mmCIF file of C-alpha atoms and ligand atoms in Angstrom:
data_model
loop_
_atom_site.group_PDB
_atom_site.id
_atom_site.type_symbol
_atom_site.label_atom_id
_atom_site.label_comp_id
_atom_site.label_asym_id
_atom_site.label_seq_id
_atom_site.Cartn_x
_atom_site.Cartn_y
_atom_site.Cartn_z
ATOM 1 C CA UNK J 250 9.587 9.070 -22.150
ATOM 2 C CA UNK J 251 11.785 10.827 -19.926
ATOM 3 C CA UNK J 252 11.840 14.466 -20.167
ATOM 4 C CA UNK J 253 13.949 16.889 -18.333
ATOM 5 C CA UNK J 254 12.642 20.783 -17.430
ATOM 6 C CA UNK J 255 15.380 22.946 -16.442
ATOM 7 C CA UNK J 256 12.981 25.555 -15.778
ATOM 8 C CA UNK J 257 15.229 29.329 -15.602
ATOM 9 C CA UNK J 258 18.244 27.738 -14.879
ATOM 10 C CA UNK J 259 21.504 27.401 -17.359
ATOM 11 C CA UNK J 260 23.101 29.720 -19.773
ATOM 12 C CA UNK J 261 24.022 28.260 -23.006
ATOM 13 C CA UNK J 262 27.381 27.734 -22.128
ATOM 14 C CA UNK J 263 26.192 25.826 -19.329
ATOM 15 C CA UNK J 264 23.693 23.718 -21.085
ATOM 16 C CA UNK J 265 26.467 22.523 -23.436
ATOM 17 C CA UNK J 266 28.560 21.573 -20.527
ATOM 18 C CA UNK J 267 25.792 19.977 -18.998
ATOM 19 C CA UNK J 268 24.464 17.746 -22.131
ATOM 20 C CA UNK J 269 28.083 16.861 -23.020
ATOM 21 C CA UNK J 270 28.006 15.271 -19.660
ATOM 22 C CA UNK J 271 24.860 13.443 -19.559
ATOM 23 C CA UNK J 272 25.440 11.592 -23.289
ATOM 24 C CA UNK J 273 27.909 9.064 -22.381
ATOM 25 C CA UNK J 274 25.848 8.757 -19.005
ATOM 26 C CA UNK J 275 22.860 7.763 -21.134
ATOM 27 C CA UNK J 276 24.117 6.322 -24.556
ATOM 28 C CA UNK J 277 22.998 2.860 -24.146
ATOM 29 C CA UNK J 278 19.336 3.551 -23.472
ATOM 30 C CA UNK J 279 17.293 2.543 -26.200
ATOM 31 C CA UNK J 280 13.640 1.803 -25.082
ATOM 32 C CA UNK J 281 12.448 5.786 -23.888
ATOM 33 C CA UNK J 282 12.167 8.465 -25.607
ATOM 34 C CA UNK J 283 14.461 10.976 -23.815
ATOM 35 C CA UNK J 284 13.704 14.875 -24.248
ATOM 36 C CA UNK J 285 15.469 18.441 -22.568
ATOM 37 C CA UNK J 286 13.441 21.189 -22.371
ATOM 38 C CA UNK J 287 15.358 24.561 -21.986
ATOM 39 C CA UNK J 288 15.326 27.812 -21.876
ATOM 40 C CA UNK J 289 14.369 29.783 -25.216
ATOM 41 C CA UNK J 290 18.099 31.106 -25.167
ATOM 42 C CA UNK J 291 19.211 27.592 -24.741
ATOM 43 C CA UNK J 292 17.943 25.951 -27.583
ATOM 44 C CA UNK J 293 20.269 26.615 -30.186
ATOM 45 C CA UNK J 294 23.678 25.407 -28.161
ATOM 46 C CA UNK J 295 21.194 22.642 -26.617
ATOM 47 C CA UNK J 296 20.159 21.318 -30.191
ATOM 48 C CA UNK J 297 24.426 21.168 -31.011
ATOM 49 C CA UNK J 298 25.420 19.579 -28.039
ATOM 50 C CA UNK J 299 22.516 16.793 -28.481
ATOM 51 C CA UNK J 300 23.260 16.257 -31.964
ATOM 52 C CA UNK J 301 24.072 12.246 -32.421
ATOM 53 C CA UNK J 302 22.855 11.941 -29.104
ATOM 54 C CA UNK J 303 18.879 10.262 -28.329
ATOM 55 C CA UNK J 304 18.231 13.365 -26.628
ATOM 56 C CA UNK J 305 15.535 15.867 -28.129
ATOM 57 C CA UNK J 306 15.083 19.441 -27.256
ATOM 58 C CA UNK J 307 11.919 20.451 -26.026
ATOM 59 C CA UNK J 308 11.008 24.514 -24.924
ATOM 60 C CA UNK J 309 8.943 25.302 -21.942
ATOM 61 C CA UNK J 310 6.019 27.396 -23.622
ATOM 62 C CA UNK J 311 4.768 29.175 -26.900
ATOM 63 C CA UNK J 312 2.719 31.234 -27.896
ATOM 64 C CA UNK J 313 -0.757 30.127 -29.161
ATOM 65 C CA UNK J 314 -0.713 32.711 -32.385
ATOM 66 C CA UNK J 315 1.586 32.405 -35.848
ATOM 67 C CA UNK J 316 3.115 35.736 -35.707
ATOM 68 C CA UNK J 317 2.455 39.401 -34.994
ATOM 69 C CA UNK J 318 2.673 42.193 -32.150
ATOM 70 C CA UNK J 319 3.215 40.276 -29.034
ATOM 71 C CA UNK J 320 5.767 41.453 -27.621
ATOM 72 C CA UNK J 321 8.488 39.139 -25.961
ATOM 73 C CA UNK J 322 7.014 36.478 -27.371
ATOM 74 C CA UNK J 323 7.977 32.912 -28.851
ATOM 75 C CA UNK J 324 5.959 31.100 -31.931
ATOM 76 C CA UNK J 325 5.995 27.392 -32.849
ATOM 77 C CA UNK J 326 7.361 28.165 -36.327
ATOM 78 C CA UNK J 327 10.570 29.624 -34.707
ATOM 79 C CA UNK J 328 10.765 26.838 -32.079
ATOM 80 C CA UNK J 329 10.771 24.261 -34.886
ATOM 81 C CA UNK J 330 13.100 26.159 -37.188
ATOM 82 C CA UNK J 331 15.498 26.318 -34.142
ATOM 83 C CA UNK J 332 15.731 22.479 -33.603
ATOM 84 C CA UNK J 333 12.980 22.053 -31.455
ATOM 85 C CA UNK J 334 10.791 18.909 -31.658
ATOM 86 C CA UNK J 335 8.320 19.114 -28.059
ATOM 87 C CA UNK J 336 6.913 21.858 -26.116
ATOM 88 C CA UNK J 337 5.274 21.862 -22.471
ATOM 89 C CA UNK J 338 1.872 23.675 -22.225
ATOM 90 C CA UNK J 339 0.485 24.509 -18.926
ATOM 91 C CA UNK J 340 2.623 23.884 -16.301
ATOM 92 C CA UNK J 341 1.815 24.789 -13.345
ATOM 93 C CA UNK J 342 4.382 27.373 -12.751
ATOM 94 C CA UNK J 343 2.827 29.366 -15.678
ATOM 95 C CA UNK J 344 -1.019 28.945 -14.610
ATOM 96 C CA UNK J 345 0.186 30.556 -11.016
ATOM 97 C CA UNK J 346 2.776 33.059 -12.156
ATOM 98 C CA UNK J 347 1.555 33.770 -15.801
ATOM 99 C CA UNK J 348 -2.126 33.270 -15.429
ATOM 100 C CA UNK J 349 -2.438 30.685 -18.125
ATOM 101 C CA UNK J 350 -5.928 29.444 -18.101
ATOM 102 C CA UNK J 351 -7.586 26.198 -19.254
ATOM 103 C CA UNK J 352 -8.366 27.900 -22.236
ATOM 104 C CA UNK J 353 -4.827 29.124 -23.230
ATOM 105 C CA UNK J 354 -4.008 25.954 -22.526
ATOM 106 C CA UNK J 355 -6.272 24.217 -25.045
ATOM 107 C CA UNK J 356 -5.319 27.024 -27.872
ATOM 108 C CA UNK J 357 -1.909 26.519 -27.367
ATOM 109 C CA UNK J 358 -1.782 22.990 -27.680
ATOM 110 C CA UNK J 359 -4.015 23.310 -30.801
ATOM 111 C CA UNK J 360 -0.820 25.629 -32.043
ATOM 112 C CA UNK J 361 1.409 23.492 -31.456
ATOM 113 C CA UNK J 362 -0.238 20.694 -32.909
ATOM 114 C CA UNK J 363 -0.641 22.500 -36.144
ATOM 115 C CA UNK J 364 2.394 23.424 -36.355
ATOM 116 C CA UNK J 365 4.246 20.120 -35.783
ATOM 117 C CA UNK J 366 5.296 20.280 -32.156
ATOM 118 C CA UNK J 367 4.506 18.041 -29.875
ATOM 119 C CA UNK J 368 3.154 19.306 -26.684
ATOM 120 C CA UNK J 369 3.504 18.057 -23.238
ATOM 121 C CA UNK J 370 0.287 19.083 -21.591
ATOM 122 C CA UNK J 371 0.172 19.575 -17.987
ATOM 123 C CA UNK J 372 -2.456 19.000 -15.353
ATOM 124 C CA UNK J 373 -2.298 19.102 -11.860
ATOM 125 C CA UNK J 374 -4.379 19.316 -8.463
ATOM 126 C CA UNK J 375 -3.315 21.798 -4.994
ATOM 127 C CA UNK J 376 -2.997 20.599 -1.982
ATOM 128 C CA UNK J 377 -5.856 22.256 -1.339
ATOM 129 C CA UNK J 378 -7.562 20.090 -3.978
ATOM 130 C CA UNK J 379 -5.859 16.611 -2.997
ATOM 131 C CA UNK J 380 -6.810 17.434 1.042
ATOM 132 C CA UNK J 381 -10.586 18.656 0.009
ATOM 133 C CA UNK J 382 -11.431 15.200 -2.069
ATOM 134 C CA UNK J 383 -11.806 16.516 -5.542
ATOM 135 C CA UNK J 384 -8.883 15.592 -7.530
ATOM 136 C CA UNK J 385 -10.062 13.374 -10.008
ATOM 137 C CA UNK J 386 -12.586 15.781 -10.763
ATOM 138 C CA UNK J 387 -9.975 18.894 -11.069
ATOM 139 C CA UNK J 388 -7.519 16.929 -13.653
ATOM 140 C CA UNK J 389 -10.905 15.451 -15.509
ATOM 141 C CA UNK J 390 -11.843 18.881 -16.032
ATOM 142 C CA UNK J 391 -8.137 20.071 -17.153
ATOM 143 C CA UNK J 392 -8.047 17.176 -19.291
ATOM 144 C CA UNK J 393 -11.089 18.088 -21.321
ATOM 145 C CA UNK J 394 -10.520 21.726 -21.283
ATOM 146 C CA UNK J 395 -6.646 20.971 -22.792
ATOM 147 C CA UNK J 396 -7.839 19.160 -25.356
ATOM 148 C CA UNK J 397 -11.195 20.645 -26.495
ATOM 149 C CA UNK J 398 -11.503 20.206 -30.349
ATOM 150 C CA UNK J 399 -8.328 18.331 -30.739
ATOM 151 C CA UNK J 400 -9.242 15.589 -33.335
ATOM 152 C CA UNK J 401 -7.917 11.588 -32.444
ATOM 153 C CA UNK J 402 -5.361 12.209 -35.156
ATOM 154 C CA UNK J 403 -3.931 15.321 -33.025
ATOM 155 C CA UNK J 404 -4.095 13.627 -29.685
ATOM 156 C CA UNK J 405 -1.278 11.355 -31.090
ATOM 157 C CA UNK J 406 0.939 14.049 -30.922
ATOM 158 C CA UNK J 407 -0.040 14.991 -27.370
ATOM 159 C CA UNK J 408 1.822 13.455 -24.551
ATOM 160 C CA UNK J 409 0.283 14.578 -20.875
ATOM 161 C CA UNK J 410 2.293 15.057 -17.629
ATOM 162 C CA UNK J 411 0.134 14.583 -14.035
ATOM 163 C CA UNK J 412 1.937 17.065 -11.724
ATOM 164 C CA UNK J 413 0.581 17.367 -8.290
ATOM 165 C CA UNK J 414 1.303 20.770 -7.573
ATOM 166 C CA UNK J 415 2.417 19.882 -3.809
ATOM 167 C CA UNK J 416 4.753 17.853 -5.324
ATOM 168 C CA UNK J 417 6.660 19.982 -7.493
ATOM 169 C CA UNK J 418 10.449 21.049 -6.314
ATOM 170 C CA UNK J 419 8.806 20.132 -2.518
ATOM 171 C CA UNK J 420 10.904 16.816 -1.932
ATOM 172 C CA UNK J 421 7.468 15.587 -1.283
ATOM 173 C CA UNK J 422 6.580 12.700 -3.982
ATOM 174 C CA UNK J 423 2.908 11.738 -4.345
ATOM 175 C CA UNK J 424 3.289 8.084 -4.113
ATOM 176 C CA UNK J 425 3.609 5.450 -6.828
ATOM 177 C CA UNK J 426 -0.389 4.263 -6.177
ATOM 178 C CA UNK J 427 -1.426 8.250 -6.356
ATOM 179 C CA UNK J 428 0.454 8.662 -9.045
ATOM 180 C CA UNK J 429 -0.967 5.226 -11.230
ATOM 181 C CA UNK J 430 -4.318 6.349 -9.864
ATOM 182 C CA UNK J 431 -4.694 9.478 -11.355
ATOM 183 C CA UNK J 432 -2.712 8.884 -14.625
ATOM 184 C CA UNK J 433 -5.042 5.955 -15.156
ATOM 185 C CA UNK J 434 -8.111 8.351 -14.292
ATOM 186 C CA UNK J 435 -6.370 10.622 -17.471
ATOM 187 C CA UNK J 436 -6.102 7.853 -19.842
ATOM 188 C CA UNK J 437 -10.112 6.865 -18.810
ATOM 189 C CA UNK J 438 -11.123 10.613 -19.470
ATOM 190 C CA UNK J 439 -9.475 10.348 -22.849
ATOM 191 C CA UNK J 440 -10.953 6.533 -23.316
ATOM 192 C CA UNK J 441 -14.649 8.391 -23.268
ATOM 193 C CA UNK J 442 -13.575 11.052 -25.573
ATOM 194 C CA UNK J 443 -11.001 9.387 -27.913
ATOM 195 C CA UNK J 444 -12.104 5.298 -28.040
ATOM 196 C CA UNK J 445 -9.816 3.081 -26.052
ATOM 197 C CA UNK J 446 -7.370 2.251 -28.832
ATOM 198 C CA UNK J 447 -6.185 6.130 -28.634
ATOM 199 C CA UNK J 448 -6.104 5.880 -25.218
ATOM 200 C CA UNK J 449 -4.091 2.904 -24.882
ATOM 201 C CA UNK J 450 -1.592 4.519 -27.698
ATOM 202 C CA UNK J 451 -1.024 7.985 -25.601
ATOM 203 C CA UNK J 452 1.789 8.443 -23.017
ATOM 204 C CA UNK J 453 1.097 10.123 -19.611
ATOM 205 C CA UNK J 454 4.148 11.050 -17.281
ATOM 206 C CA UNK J 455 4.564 11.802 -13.649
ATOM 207 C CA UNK J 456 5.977 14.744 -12.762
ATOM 208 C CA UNK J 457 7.218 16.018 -9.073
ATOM 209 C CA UNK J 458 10.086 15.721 -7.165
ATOM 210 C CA UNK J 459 11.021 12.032 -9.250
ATOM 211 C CA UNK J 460 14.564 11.807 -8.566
ATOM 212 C CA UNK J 461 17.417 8.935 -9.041
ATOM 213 C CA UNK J 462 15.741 6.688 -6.181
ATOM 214 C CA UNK J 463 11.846 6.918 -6.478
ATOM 215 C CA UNK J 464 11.922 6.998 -10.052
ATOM 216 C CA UNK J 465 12.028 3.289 -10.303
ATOM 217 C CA UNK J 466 9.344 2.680 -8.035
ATOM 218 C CA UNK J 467 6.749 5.495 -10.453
ATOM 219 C CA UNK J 468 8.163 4.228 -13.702
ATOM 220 C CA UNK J 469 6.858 0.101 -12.809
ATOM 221 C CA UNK J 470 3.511 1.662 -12.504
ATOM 222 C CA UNK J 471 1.162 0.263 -15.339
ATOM 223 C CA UNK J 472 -0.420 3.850 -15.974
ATOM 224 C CA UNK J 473 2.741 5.687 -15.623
ATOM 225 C CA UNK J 474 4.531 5.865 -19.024
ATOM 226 C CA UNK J 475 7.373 8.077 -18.171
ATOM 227 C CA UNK J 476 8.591 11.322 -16.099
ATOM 228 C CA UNK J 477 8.613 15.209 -16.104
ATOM 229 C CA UNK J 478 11.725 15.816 -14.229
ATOM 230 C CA UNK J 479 12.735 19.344 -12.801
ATOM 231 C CA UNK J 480 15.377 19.785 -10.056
ATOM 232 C CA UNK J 481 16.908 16.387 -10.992
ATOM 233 C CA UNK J 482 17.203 16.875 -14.862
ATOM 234 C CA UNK J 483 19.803 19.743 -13.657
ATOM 235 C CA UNK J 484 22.418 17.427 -12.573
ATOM 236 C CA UNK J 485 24.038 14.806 -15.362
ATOM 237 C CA UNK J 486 24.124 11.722 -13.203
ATOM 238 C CA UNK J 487 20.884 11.945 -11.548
ATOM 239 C CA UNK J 488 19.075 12.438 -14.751
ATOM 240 C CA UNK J 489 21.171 9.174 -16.719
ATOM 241 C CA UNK J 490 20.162 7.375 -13.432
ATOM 242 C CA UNK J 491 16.320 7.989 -13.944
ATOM 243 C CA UNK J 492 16.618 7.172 -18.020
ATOM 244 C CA UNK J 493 18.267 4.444 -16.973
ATOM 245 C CA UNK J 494 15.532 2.855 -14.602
ATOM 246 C CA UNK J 495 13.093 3.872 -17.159
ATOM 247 C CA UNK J 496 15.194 1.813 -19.776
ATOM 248 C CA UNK J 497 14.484 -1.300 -17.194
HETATM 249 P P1 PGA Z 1402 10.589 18.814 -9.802
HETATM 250 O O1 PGA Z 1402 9.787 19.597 -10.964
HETATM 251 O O2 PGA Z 1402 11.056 17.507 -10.393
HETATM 252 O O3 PGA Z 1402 11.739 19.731 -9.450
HETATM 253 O O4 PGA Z 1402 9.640 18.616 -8.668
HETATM 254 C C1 PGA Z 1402 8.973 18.912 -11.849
HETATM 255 C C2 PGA Z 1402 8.300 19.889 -12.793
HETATM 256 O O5 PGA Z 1402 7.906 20.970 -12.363
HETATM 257 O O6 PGA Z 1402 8.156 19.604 -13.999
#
């Protein structure tokens, strides 16, 4: 799977523009999954422009309850009745700025899950984390925190993205052996808690700073099943290029 995050960038008219381009770019790949995910205010032009295309649009968050008083808020039921087919939980950007926890995390996934979405779950270590040795331990913990009473049946909905936070819109790529390493470390944490045939069956992606010419390199990896791409989902050929290597 490829999946694009334009983060807050593009107005509808814009994402139109901007998916019109990238489908010739990337009409003959047929072996990835390949998925946008916009803006909330981008979804509906998004889900027209992709129509007939392989793309699928994805949103950037939810919220973890049905309905009700919450203000500003976005449910799952009005994400799928808009078009909407995936949904990234916990990325980094909203731990930091929106101080999602582990736990929100975990409900929202469950949401999403039970709603139909499919949710790209995010993990990710600091530098801080990577320099200090415990890594593997951090994204273990994330790992079992996001999906804490998930059933086997629901982790075949889940697809997981390792993100070093250093990494993210830094230019700075963790390299294709850190990124197989830890990816494999995600699929071994869910090995112990979901058997090694559900293991084996989930998709983990790489996220951070993958661009036209590493992506190649990340995508041979055997752990690493695909790519969360930010600043390089933004611009049509860059993003065909990376489908296109992971169609290789
Ligand atoms: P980047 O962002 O590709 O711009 O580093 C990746 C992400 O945050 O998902």
């Amino acid at each position: 799977m490829i999946a694009g995050n334009w983060k807050m960038n593009m107005t509808p008219t814009q994402a139109k523009d901007l998916i019109e381009a990238m489908k010739p770019a990337i009409g003959k790949a047929k072996w990835c999954d390949i998925v946008l995910c916009v803006p909330f205010t981008d979804i509906q032009a998004a889900v027209k422009a992709a129509k007939g295309s392989r793309i699928s649009v994805g949103a950037q968050n939810m919220h973890e309850e049905e309905k009700g008083a919450y203000t500003g808020e976005i449910s799952a039921a009005m994400l799928i009745d808009s078009g909407v087919r995936y949904v990234i939980i916990g990325h980094s950007e909203r731990r930091e700025y929106f101080g999602e926890t582990d736990e929100k995390v975990n409900r929202k996934a469950a949401a999403a899950v039970a709603a139909g979405l499919r949710p790209i779950i995010c993990v990710g270590e600091s530098l801080d984390q990577r320099e200090t040795g415990v890594t593997i331990e951090h994204i273990r913990m994330q790992i079992k925190a996001a999906v804490k009473d998930l059933t086997e049946r629901d982790l075949k909905k889940v697809i997981f993205a390792y993100e070093p936070i250093w990494a993210i819109g830094t230019g700075r790529t963790a390299t294709s052996e850190q990124a197989d390493e830890v990816c494999r470390e995600i699929r071994a944490c869910l090995r112990e808690l979901y058997g090694a045939r559900a293991a084996r069956a989930v998709s983990i992606l790489y996220g951070g700073s993958m661009n036209a010419k590493n992506a190649e390199s990340l995508l041979a990896m055997p752990d690493v099943d695909g790519g969360l791409i930010g600043g390089a989902s933004l611009k049509a050929e860059d993003f065909a290029a990376i489908v296109n290597a992971a169609n290789q």
